[in-house]
Amino acid sequence: MTKKPNPHRAGITPPKLAKESIPNHVAIVMDGNGRWAKERGLPRTAGHEAGEAALFDVIEGAIEIGVKEISAYAFSTENWRRSPEEVKFLMGFNRDVIRRRRDEMNALGVKVRWVGRPKRLWASVINELEEAEDLTAKNKVLTLNMCVNYGGRAEIVDAASALALDVKRGKVKADAITEKLFAKYLDQPTMSDVDLFLRSSGEMRTSNFLPWQSVYAEMVFMDVLWPDVDRRVLWRAIEEYAKRDRRFGKA
Ligand code: IPE
Ligand code: IPE
Ligand code: MG
């Protein structure tokens, strides 16, 4: 039996919006953990720890309001440039969070999928991601794309390389390559286009997150550090999204 999400701790319920105004796929750049920690005189790692609850509150809020897919940016292909201590912490932390939250996600009907590159990623992190994928594969309430060692350019280059190999082997004709065919070579071929692209911390950039999937996403930048985010921030962003006029190039 699928469990209902726990209500927000203050008992607040989602805003009432027309079904068409709810984004299907929300991409989230969970940014600002380091600054949150610094403001408190804590090590950066304490900020990452405090960010865990934010993600899982947002997931419950997403289910409540009717979002079907969330992509969470947990570690980018550029984050290897951080200090070895922080990289090591983030690897272990991601591994532990995925393990710790697996049963809860499964109970809520969340399908967990890993999106990212295997190269350099700790084998123990890949193992936990694959365990979670296997356990939750049949769930239908919400899809959670855990983007770990993800980079948009890496994804596109890897896709181009795999496609080139298929052309060389004669499996694909070069003049038959379409956007639809190309997308089959991306990290998660069934990922839908991003409707709402959210970033916390006030930074207004995409930092290499889902460029292929976000070409027509509505961008919402929130002036709140990730550990201070909860589902109400998601709902506010969706209210903003509902006011946008999405034209997709039409007049
Ligand atoms: C986001 O918070 C978490 C990761 C990138 C892993 P940051 O660690 O980037 O926090 P700031 O941006 O330095 O405040
Ligand atoms: C993007 O945040 C990556 C994640 C949230 C995992 P960063 O903090 O790494 O991005 P930049 O360096 O500010 O662009
Ligand atoms: Mg940052």
Coordinates of N, CA, C and O and ligand atoms in Angstrom, one line a residue, residues 29-37 44 47-48 73-76 79 82 86 90 94 199-201 203 205 225-227, ligand 1:
V29 N 18.1 22.8 -8.4 CA 19.5 23.0 -8.1 C 19.5 23.3 -6.6 O 19.2 24.4 -6.2
M30 N 19.9 22.4 -5.8 CA 19.9 22.5 -4.3 C 21.2 23.2 -3.9 O 22.2 22.6 -3.6
D31 N 21.1 24.6 -3.9 CA 22.4 25.3 -3.7 C 22.3 26.2 -2.4 O 21.2 26.7 -2.1
G32 N 23.4 26.4 -1.8 CA 23.5 27.4 -0.7 C 23.8 26.7 0.6 O 23.8 27.3 1.7
N33 N 24.2 25.4 0.6 CA 24.5 24.7 1.9 C 25.7 25.3 2.6 O 25.8 25.4 3.8
G34 N 26.8 25.6 1.7 CA 28.0 26.1 2.3 C 27.8 27.5 3.0 O 28.2 27.7 4.1
R35 N 27.0 28.4 2.3 CA 26.7 29.7 2.9 C 25.9 29.6 4.1 O 26.1 30.3 5.1
W36 N 24.9 28.7 4.1 CA 24.1 28.4 5.3 C 25.0 28.1 6.5 O 24.8 28.6 7.6
A37 N 25.9 27.2 6.3 CA 26.8 26.7 7.4 C 27.7 27.9 7.8 O 27.9 28.1 9.0
R44 N 31.3 23.5 6.3 CA 30.4 23.4 5.1 C 29.6 22.1 5.1 O 28.5 22.0 4.7
G47 N 26.2 22.1 6.5 CA 25.2 22.7 5.6 C 24.6 21.6 4.7 O 23.4 21.5 4.5
H48 N 25.5 20.7 4.2 CA 25.0 19.6 3.4 C 24.1 18.7 4.3 O 23.1 18.2 3.8
Y73 N 19.7 17.9 -8.2 CA 21.1 18.0 -8.5 C 21.9 17.9 -7.2 O 21.9 18.8 -6.4
A74 N 22.5 16.7 -7.0 CA 23.1 16.4 -5.8 C 24.7 16.5 -5.8 O 25.3 16.9 -4.9
F75 N 25.2 16.3 -7.0 CA 26.7 16.4 -7.2 C 26.9 16.5 -8.7 O 26.5 15.7 -9.5
S76 N 27.6 17.6 -9.1 CA 27.9 17.9 -10.5 C 29.2 17.4 -10.9 O 30.1 17.1 -10.1
N79 N 31.8 19.5 -9.4 CA 32.0 19.5 -8.0 C 33.3 18.7 -7.5 O 33.7 18.8 -6.4
R82 N 36.2 20.7 -5.9 CA 36.2 21.1 -4.4 C 37.3 20.3 -3.7 O 38.0 19.5 -4.3
E86 N 35.9 17.7 1.1 CA 34.5 18.0 0.8 C 34.0 16.9 -0.2 O 32.8 16.4 0.0
L90 N 30.9 14.4 0.5 CA 29.7 14.4 -0.3 C 29.5 13.0 -0.9 O 28.3 12.6 -1.0
N94 N 26.1 11.2 0.2 CA 25.1 10.8 -0.8 C 24.7 9.3 -0.7 O 23.6 8.9 -0.7
R199 N 16.2 27.1 -8.6 CA 17.5 27.1 -7.9 C 17.3 27.9 -6.7 O 16.8 29.0 -6.7
S200 N 17.9 27.4 -5.6 CA 17.9 28.1 -4.3 C 19.2 28.9 -4.2 O 20.1 28.7 -5.1
S201 N 19.3 29.7 -3.2 CA 20.5 30.5 -2.8 C 20.7 31.8 -3.5 O 21.6 32.5 -3.2
E203 N 21.6 32.5 -6.5 CA 22.4 32.5 -7.8 C 21.5 32.3 -9.0 O 20.6 31.4 -8.9
R205 N 22.0 31.0 -12.3 CA 22.7 30.3 -13.4 C 22.3 28.8 -13.3 O 21.8 28.4 -12.2
L225 N 18.5 29.9 1.1 CA 19.6 28.9 1.1 C 18.9 27.5 1.2 O 17.9 27.3 1.9
W226 N 19.5 26.5 0.6 CA 18.9 25.2 0.5 C 18.4 24.6 1.8 O 17.3 24.1 1.9
P227 N 19.2 24.6 2.9 CA 18.8 24.0 4.1 C 17.5 24.7 4.7 O 16.8 24.1 5.6
Ligands
IPE1 C1 25.0 22.9 -2.8 O1 25.5 23.8 -1.9 C2 25.5 21.5 -2.6 C3 26.4 21.0 -3.6 C4 26.9 21.6 -4.6 C5 26.9 19.6 -3.4 P1 27.0 24.4 -2.0 O2 27.9 23.5 -1.3 O3 27.3 24.8 -3.4 O4 26.8 25.7 -1.1 P2 27.3 27.2 -1.4 O5 26.9 27.5 -2.8 O6 28.8 27.1 -1.3 O7 26.7 28.1 -0.4

